[in-house]
Amino acid sequence: DADVTQTPRNRITKTGKRIMLECSQTKGHDRMYWYRQDPGLGLRLIYYSFDVKDINKGEISDGYSVSRQAQAKFSLSLESAIPNQTALYFCATGPGGMDEQYFGPGTRLTVT
Amino acid sequence: SQQGEEDPQALSIQEGENATMNCSYKTSINNLQWYRQNSGRGLVHLILIRSNEREKHSGRLRVTLDTSKKSSSLLITASRAADTASYFCATDALLDSSYKLIFGSGTRLLVRP
């Protein structure tokens, strides 16, 4: 089984809809991250969490919210989706801020 | 803002040739990492090199780090079609009192059979 799983893998939604992307990990790490990738670009950090009670905004948090339900679960929500949120979203986990990160397979989100 | 920038943006080589990708960064780092991404998939960690190291090997991968020039290179020797992927460097940056990884925009490598 994969160390980091994401659901759904693909989603098409309409402008204004609320959508939640879910992430689970079995690595046992405290730190979890949500990234966004646009075509031809690297990853940009949306939110990160160091433990269940510690959630922080990343580089591009506007329009997004997160919930850390347990050490192993970290979900990302778009409260009111807009077309420029169409992107590939990745969840990751790792032992520390400077250490190797383990990525999920990604969720391809299209907002029409 | 991006800490790391890869060069070239795209690289096409014949199977069996070596592939070299470069990464430049702007501020001091503790370590630098390289990741591979197959099309539309998650990133996979390849190698981490610390700021006090100059060279590191892992199988067919060789990474160098020159902190005086703020640059790193990834060499893939004897390339295979399966090496076709995008390669990203990631550096640590202190943001809001904690370290985060900042990713470059990547090098797209095509290995022709």
PDB file of C-alpha atoms in Angstrom:
ATOM      1  CA  ASP A   1       0.000   0.000   0.000  1.00  0.00           C
ATOM      2  CA  ALA A   2       1.123   3.529  -0.776  1.00  0.00           C
ATOM      3  CA  ASP A   3       2.580   5.566   2.075  1.00  0.00           C
ATOM      4  CA  VAL A   4       0.581   8.666   1.116  1.00  0.00           C
ATOM      5  CA  THR A   5      -2.848   8.414  -0.464  1.00  0.00           C
ATOM      6  CA  GLN A   6      -5.023  11.148  -1.890  1.00  0.00           C
ATOM      7  CA  THR A   7      -8.699  11.155  -2.789  1.00  0.00           C
ATOM      8  CA  PRO A   8     -10.130  11.890  -5.236  1.00  0.00           C
ATOM      9  CA  ARG A   9      -7.499  11.436  -7.938  1.00  0.00           C
ATOM     10  CA  ASN A  10      -9.433  13.487 -10.444  1.00  0.00           C
ATOM     11  CA  ARG A  11     -12.241  15.966  -9.942  1.00  0.00           C
ATOM     12  CA  ILE A  12     -14.150  18.338 -12.158  1.00  0.00           C
ATOM     13  CA  THR A  13     -16.250  20.914 -10.386  1.00  0.00           C
ATOM     14  CA  LYS A  14     -18.046  24.131 -11.163  1.00  0.00           C
ATOM     15  CA  THR A  15     -17.202  27.652 -10.120  1.00  0.00           C
ATOM     16  CA  GLY A  16     -18.558  28.450  -6.677  1.00  0.00           C
ATOM     17  CA  LYS A  17     -18.755  24.860  -5.450  1.00  0.00           C
ATOM     18  CA  ARG A  18     -17.107  23.703  -2.256  1.00  0.00           C
ATOM     19  CA  ILE A  19     -14.693  20.851  -2.629  1.00  0.00           C
ATOM     20  CA  MET A  20     -12.537  18.863  -0.234  1.00  0.00           C
ATOM     21  CA  LEU A  21      -9.379  16.962  -1.079  1.00  0.00           C
ATOM     22  CA  GLU A  22      -8.295  14.321   1.393  1.00  0.00           C
ATOM     23  CA  CYS A  23      -4.900  12.947   2.302  1.00  0.00           C
ATOM     24  CA  SER A  24      -3.824  10.064   4.507  1.00  0.00           C
ATOM     25  CA  GLN A  25      -0.335   8.863   5.372  1.00  0.00           C
ATOM     26  CA  THR A  26       1.088   5.786   7.025  1.00  0.00           C
ATOM     27  CA  LYS A  27       4.644   7.069   7.442  1.00  0.00           C
ATOM     28  CA  GLY A  28       4.004   8.126  11.021  1.00  0.00           C
ATOM     29  CA  HIS A  29       5.367  11.626  10.453  1.00  0.00           C
ATOM     30  CA  ASP A  30       3.945  14.602  12.281  1.00  0.00           C
ATOM     31  CA  ARG A  31       4.464  17.073   9.450  1.00  0.00           C
ATOM     32  CA  MET A  32       2.088  17.238   6.506  1.00  0.00           C
ATOM     33  CA  TYR A  33       1.917  19.617   3.568  1.00  0.00           C
ATOM     34  CA  TRP A  34      -0.362  20.645   0.723  1.00  0.00           C
ATOM     35  CA  TYR A  35       1.182  21.869  -2.508  1.00  0.00           C
ATOM     36  CA  ARG A  36      -0.177  23.111  -5.776  1.00  0.00           C
ATOM     37  CA  GLN A  37       1.476  22.557  -9.164  1.00  0.00           C
ATOM     38  CA  ASP A  38       0.587  24.493 -12.290  1.00  0.00           C
ATOM     39  CA  PRO A  39       1.690  23.329 -15.773  1.00  0.00           C
ATOM     40  CA  GLY A  40       5.400  23.756 -16.347  1.00  0.00           C
ATOM     41  CA  LEU A  41       5.980  25.060 -12.844  1.00  0.00           C
ATOM     42  CA  GLY A  42       7.318  23.753  -9.589  1.00  0.00           C
ATOM     43  CA  LEU A  43       5.342  23.169  -6.447  1.00  0.00           C
ATOM     44  CA  ARG A  44       4.029  25.988  -4.307  1.00  0.00           C
ATOM     45  CA  LEU A  45       3.153  25.488  -0.665  1.00  0.00           C
ATOM     46  CA  ILE A  46      -0.475  26.134   0.281  1.00  0.00           C
ATOM     47  CA  TYR A  47      -0.649  25.043   3.931  1.00  0.00           C
ATOM     48  CA  TYR A  48       1.403  22.944   6.290  1.00  0.00           C
ATOM     49  CA  SER A  49       0.874  21.335   9.665  1.00  0.00           C
ATOM     50  CA  PHE A  50       3.464  20.281  12.217  1.00  0.00           C
ATOM     51  CA  ASP A  51       0.960  18.400  14.354  1.00  0.00           C
ATOM     52  CA  VAL A  52      -2.771  18.184  14.920  1.00  0.00           C
ATOM     53  CA  LYS A  53      -2.887  21.513  16.743  1.00  0.00           C
ATOM     54  CA  ASP A  54      -0.408  23.398  14.586  1.00  0.00           C
ATOM     55  CA  ILE A  55      -1.547  24.619  11.149  1.00  0.00           C
ATOM     56  CA  ASN A  56       0.182  27.306   9.161  1.00  0.00           C
ATOM     57  CA  LYS A  57      -0.331  29.217   5.947  1.00  0.00           C
ATOM     58  CA  GLY A  58       2.079  28.713   3.130  1.00  0.00           C
ATOM     59  CA  GLU A  59       2.949  30.823   0.131  1.00  0.00           C
ATOM     60  CA  ILE A  60      -0.485  30.760  -1.543  1.00  0.00           C
ATOM     61  CA  SER A  61      -3.163  30.083   1.092  1.00  0.00           C
ATOM     62  CA  ASP A  62      -5.827  32.547  -0.096  1.00  0.00           C
ATOM     63  CA  GLY A  63      -8.975  30.717  -1.188  1.00  0.00           C
ATOM     64  CA  TYR A  64      -8.013  27.521   0.659  1.00  0.00           C
ATOM     65  CA  SER A  65      -8.527  26.089   4.130  1.00  0.00           C
ATOM     66  CA  VAL A  66      -7.293  22.925   5.793  1.00  0.00           C
ATOM     67  CA  SER A  67      -8.183  20.550   8.585  1.00  0.00           C
ATOM     68  CA  ARG A  68      -5.839  18.169  10.394  1.00  0.00           C
ATOM     69  CA  GLN A  69      -8.228  15.516  11.674  1.00  0.00           C
ATOM     70  CA  ALA A  70      -5.521  13.221  13.039  1.00  0.00           C
ATOM     71  CA  GLN A  71      -1.800  12.722  12.777  1.00  0.00           C
ATOM     72  CA  ALA A  72      -2.371  10.708   9.631  1.00  0.00           C
ATOM     73  CA  LYS A  73      -5.052  12.844   7.957  1.00  0.00           C
ATOM     74  CA  PHE A  74      -4.848  16.295   6.438  1.00  0.00           C
ATOM     75  CA  SER A  75      -7.580  17.662   4.177  1.00  0.00           C
ATOM     76  CA  LEU A  76      -7.634  20.691   1.908  1.00  0.00           C
ATOM     77  CA  SER A  77     -10.823  22.591   1.119  1.00  0.00           C
ATOM     78  CA  LEU A  78     -11.737  25.090  -1.528  1.00  0.00           C
ATOM     79  CA  GLU A  79     -14.681  26.946  -0.039  1.00  0.00           C
ATOM     80  CA  SER A  80     -15.792  28.483  -3.333  1.00  0.00           C
ATOM     81  CA  ALA A  81     -13.827  27.113  -6.262  1.00  0.00           C
ATOM     82  CA  ILE A  82     -12.706  29.425  -9.057  1.00  0.00           C
ATOM     83  CA  PRO A  83     -11.213  28.515 -12.453  1.00  0.00           C
ATOM     84  CA  ASN A  84      -7.690  29.674 -11.589  1.00  0.00           C
ATOM     85  CA  GLN A  85      -7.610  26.997  -8.898  1.00  0.00           C
ATOM     86  CA  THR A  86      -7.455  24.423 -11.676  1.00  0.00           C
ATOM     87  CA  ALA A  87      -4.195  22.625 -10.942  1.00  0.00           C
ATOM     88  CA  LEU A  88      -2.544  19.464  -9.695  1.00  0.00           C
ATOM     89  CA  TYR A  89      -2.624  19.215  -5.898  1.00  0.00           C
ATOM     90  CA  PHE A  90      -0.148  17.191  -3.888  1.00  0.00           C
ATOM     91  CA  CYS A  91      -0.097  16.157  -0.279  1.00  0.00           C
ATOM     92  CA  ALA A  92       3.226  15.322   1.340  1.00  0.00           C
ATOM     93  CA  THR A  93       4.578  14.252   4.689  1.00  0.00           C
ATOM     94  CA  GLY A  94       8.019  14.331   6.223  1.00  0.00           C
ATOM     95  CA  PRO A  95       9.957  14.171   9.483  1.00  0.00           C
ATOM     96  CA  GLY A  96      11.228  17.760   9.407  1.00  0.00           C
ATOM     97  CA  GLY A  97      11.275  21.000   7.469  1.00  0.00           C
ATOM     98  CA  MET A  98      14.636  20.323   5.842  1.00  0.00           C
ATOM     99  CA  ASP A  99      14.208  16.595   5.361  1.00  0.00           C
ATOM    100  CA  GLU A 100      13.007  14.336   2.588  1.00  0.00           C
ATOM    101  CA  GLN A 101       9.302  14.546   1.864  1.00  0.00           C
ATOM    102  CA  TYR A 102       7.031  11.743   0.711  1.00  0.00           C
ATOM    103  CA  PHE A 103       4.399  12.701  -1.804  1.00  0.00           C
ATOM    104  CA  GLY A 104       0.980  11.381  -2.662  1.00  0.00           C
ATOM    105  CA  PRO A 105      -0.014  10.641  -6.258  1.00  0.00           C
ATOM    106  CA  GLY A 106      -1.797  13.948  -6.665  1.00  0.00           C
ATOM    107  CA  THR A 107      -5.331  15.162  -7.349  1.00  0.00           C
ATOM    108  CA  ARG A 108      -6.046  16.728 -10.707  1.00  0.00           C
ATOM    109  CA  LEU A 109      -8.669  19.404 -10.091  1.00  0.00           C
ATOM    110  CA  THR A 110     -10.489  21.210 -12.874  1.00  0.00           C
ATOM    111  CA  VAL A 111     -12.802  24.116 -12.074  1.00  0.00           C
ATOM    112  CA  THR A 112     -15.112  25.081 -14.935  1.00  0.00           C
TER     113      THR A 112
ATOM    114  CA  SER B   1       9.370  33.641  -4.996  1.00  0.00           C
ATOM    115  CA  GLN B   2      11.492  30.686  -6.069  1.00  0.00           C
ATOM    116  CA  GLN B   3      14.664  29.733  -4.292  1.00  0.00           C
ATOM    117  CA  GLY B   4      15.858  27.234  -6.862  1.00  0.00           C
ATOM    118  CA  GLU B   5      15.944  27.540 -10.626  1.00  0.00           C
ATOM    119  CA  GLU B   6      16.788  24.601 -12.866  1.00  0.00           C
ATOM    120  CA  ASP B   7      18.620  24.785 -16.138  1.00  0.00           C
ATOM    121  CA  PRO B   8      17.918  23.748 -18.825  1.00  0.00           C
ATOM    122  CA  GLN B   9      14.127  23.814 -18.794  1.00  0.00           C
ATOM    123  CA  ALA B  10      14.073  20.867 -21.185  1.00  0.00           C
ATOM    124  CA  LEU B  11      16.648  18.308 -22.286  1.00  0.00           C
ATOM    125  CA  SER B  12      16.428  15.607 -24.943  1.00  0.00           C
ATOM    126  CA  ILE B  13      19.098  12.929 -25.184  1.00  0.00           C
ATOM    127  CA  GLN B  14      19.635   9.484 -26.666  1.00  0.00           C
ATOM    128  CA  GLU B  15      19.453   6.418 -24.460  1.00  0.00           C
ATOM    129  CA  GLY B  16      22.889   5.628 -23.080  1.00  0.00           C
ATOM    130  CA  GLU B  17      24.034   9.251 -22.978  1.00  0.00           C
ATOM    131  CA  ASN B  18      24.577  11.203 -19.781  1.00  0.00           C
ATOM    132  CA  ALA B  19      22.149  13.911 -18.682  1.00  0.00           C
ATOM    133  CA  THR B  20      23.210  16.923 -16.647  1.00  0.00           C
ATOM    134  CA  MET B  21      20.804  19.313 -14.970  1.00  0.00           C
ATOM    135  CA  ASN B  22      21.728  22.372 -12.972  1.00  0.00           C
ATOM    136  CA  CYS B  23      20.094  24.199 -10.110  1.00  0.00           C
ATOM    137  CA  SER B  24      20.902  27.659  -8.840  1.00  0.00           C
ATOM    138  CA  TYR B  25      19.578  29.142  -5.628  1.00  0.00           C
ATOM    139  CA  LYS B  26      19.631  32.510  -3.969  1.00  0.00           C
ATOM    140  CA  THR B  27      20.127  32.248  -0.216  1.00  0.00           C
ATOM    141  CA  SER B  28      22.164  30.081   2.125  1.00  0.00           C
ATOM    142  CA  ILE B  29      20.930  26.551   2.591  1.00  0.00           C
ATOM    143  CA  ASN B  30      21.286  23.656   4.998  1.00  0.00           C
ATOM    144  CA  ASN B  31      20.731  21.050   2.344  1.00  0.00           C
ATOM    145  CA  LEU B  32      19.555  20.617  -1.235  1.00  0.00           C
ATOM    146  CA  GLN B  33      17.395  17.827  -2.556  1.00  0.00           C
ATOM    147  CA  TRP B  34      16.563  16.444  -5.979  1.00  0.00           C
ATOM    148  CA  TYR B  35      13.199  14.912  -6.837  1.00  0.00           C
ATOM    149  CA  ARG B  36      11.850  13.146  -9.907  1.00  0.00           C
ATOM    150  CA  GLN B  37       8.298  13.440 -11.203  1.00  0.00           C
ATOM    151  CA  ASN B  38       6.895  11.151 -13.830  1.00  0.00           C
ATOM    152  CA  SER B  39       4.194  12.778 -15.917  1.00  0.00           C
ATOM    153  CA  GLY B  40       1.281  13.830 -13.716  1.00  0.00           C
ATOM    154  CA  ARG B  41       2.476  11.747 -10.776  1.00  0.00           C
ATOM    155  CA  GLY B  42       3.786  12.545  -7.325  1.00  0.00           C
ATOM    156  CA  LEU B  43       7.355  13.561  -6.690  1.00  0.00           C
ATOM    157  CA  VAL B  44       9.861  10.937  -5.642  1.00  0.00           C
ATOM    158  CA  HIS B  45      12.897  11.836  -3.580  1.00  0.00           C
ATOM    159  CA  LEU B  46      16.198  11.008  -5.273  1.00  0.00           C
ATOM    160  CA  ILE B  47      18.996  12.379  -3.169  1.00  0.00           C
ATOM    161  CA  LEU B  48      19.795  14.904  -0.445  1.00  0.00           C
ATOM    162  CA  ILE B  49      23.130  16.679  -0.192  1.00  0.00           C
ATOM    163  CA  ARG B  50      24.068  18.710   2.857  1.00  0.00           C
ATOM    164  CA  SER B  51      25.735  22.098   2.707  1.00  0.00           C
ATOM    165  CA  ASN B  52      29.026  20.659   4.009  1.00  0.00           C
ATOM    166  CA  GLU B  53      29.137  18.015   1.273  1.00  0.00           C
ATOM    167  CA  ARG B  54      30.493  18.610  -2.209  1.00  0.00           C
ATOM    168  CA  GLU B  55      29.494  15.435  -4.003  1.00  0.00           C
ATOM    169  CA  LYS B  56      27.173  12.529  -3.452  1.00  0.00           C
ATOM    170  CA  HIS B  57      26.398   9.383  -5.426  1.00  0.00           C
ATOM    171  CA  SER B  58      23.410   7.091  -5.586  1.00  0.00           C
ATOM    172  CA  GLY B  59      23.465   4.422  -8.246  1.00  0.00           C
ATOM    173  CA  ARG B  60      23.614   6.192 -11.621  1.00  0.00           C
ATOM    174  CA  LEU B  61      23.037   9.576  -9.983  1.00  0.00           C
ATOM    175  CA  ARG B  62      25.786  11.994  -9.068  1.00  0.00           C
ATOM    176  CA  VAL B  63      25.010  15.274  -7.341  1.00  0.00           C
ATOM    177  CA  THR B  64      27.456  18.079  -6.754  1.00  0.00           C
ATOM    178  CA  LEU B  65      27.030  21.168  -4.628  1.00  0.00           C
ATOM    179  CA  ASP B  66      29.012  24.392  -4.836  1.00  0.00           C
ATOM    180  CA  THR B  67      27.889  26.653  -2.019  1.00  0.00           C
ATOM    181  CA  SER B  68      30.211  29.459  -3.124  1.00  0.00           C
ATOM    182  CA  LYS B  69      28.357  29.623  -6.444  1.00  0.00           C
ATOM    183  CA  LYS B  70      25.014  28.681  -4.914  1.00  0.00           C
ATOM    184  CA  SER B  71      24.557  25.925  -7.459  1.00  0.00           C
ATOM    185  CA  SER B  72      24.093  22.188  -7.742  1.00  0.00           C
ATOM    186  CA  SER B  73      24.130  19.725 -10.586  1.00  0.00           C
ATOM    187  CA  LEU B  74      22.477  16.358 -11.085  1.00  0.00           C
ATOM    188  CA  LEU B  75      24.171  13.932 -13.437  1.00  0.00           C
ATOM    189  CA  ILE B  76      22.383  10.816 -14.635  1.00  0.00           C
ATOM    190  CA  THR B  77      24.813   8.445 -16.282  1.00  0.00           C
ATOM    191  CA  ALA B  78      23.977   5.869 -18.951  1.00  0.00           C
ATOM    192  CA  SER B  79      20.428   7.175 -19.268  1.00  0.00           C
ATOM    193  CA  ARG B  80      17.467   4.899 -19.949  1.00  0.00           C
ATOM    194  CA  ALA B  81      14.064   5.579 -21.465  1.00  0.00           C
ATOM    195  CA  ALA B  82      12.620   5.065 -17.967  1.00  0.00           C
ATOM    196  CA  ASP B  83      14.558   8.141 -16.787  1.00  0.00           C
ATOM    197  CA  THR B  84      12.187  10.296 -18.845  1.00  0.00           C
ATOM    198  CA  ALA B  85      10.626  12.590 -16.238  1.00  0.00           C
ATOM    199  CA  SER B  86      10.808  16.070 -14.769  1.00  0.00           C
ATOM    200  CA  TYR B  87      13.532  16.704 -12.224  1.00  0.00           C
ATOM    201  CA  PHE B  88      13.230  19.306  -9.482  1.00  0.00           C
ATOM    202  CA  CYS B  89      15.682  20.699  -7.020  1.00  0.00           C
ATOM    203  CA  ALA B  90      14.414  21.779  -3.628  1.00  0.00           C
ATOM    204  CA  THR B  91      16.181  23.905  -1.068  1.00  0.00           C
ATOM    205  CA  ASP B  92      15.290  24.677   2.495  1.00  0.00           C
ATOM    206  CA  ALA B  93      14.288  28.206   3.364  1.00  0.00           C
ATOM    207  CA  LEU B  94      13.498  29.729   6.724  1.00  0.00           C
ATOM    208  CA  LEU B  95       9.993  31.124   6.479  1.00  0.00           C
ATOM    209  CA  ASP B  96       7.906  32.214   9.455  1.00  0.00           C
ATOM    210  CA  SER B  97      10.417  30.758  11.919  1.00  0.00           C
ATOM    211  CA  SER B  98      10.458  27.270  10.419  1.00  0.00           C
ATOM    212  CA  TYR B  99      12.140  25.580   7.505  1.00  0.00           C
ATOM    213  CA  LYS B 100      10.211  24.727   4.340  1.00  0.00           C
ATOM    214  CA  LEU B 101      11.205  23.206   1.045  1.00  0.00           C
ATOM    215  CA  ILE B 102      11.153  25.570  -1.911  1.00  0.00           C
ATOM    216  CA  PHE B 103      10.984  23.850  -5.299  1.00  0.00           C
ATOM    217  CA  GLY B 104      12.352  25.067  -8.596  1.00  0.00           C
ATOM    218  CA  SER B 105      10.385  24.910 -11.832  1.00  0.00           C
ATOM    219  CA  GLY B 106      12.091  21.737 -12.999  1.00  0.00           C
ATOM    220  CA  THR B 107      13.966  20.267 -15.963  1.00  0.00           C
ATOM    221  CA  ARG B 108      11.971  18.064 -18.327  1.00  0.00           C
ATOM    222  CA  LEU B 109      14.163  15.209 -19.478  1.00  0.00           C
ATOM    223  CA  LEU B 110      13.313  13.105 -22.517  1.00  0.00           C
ATOM    224  CA  VAL B 111      15.419  10.021 -23.133  1.00  0.00           C
ATOM    225  CA  ARG B 112      14.905   8.721 -26.661  1.00  0.00           C
ATOM    226  CA  PRO B 113      15.157   4.957 -27.128  1.00  0.00           C
TER     227      PRO B 113
END
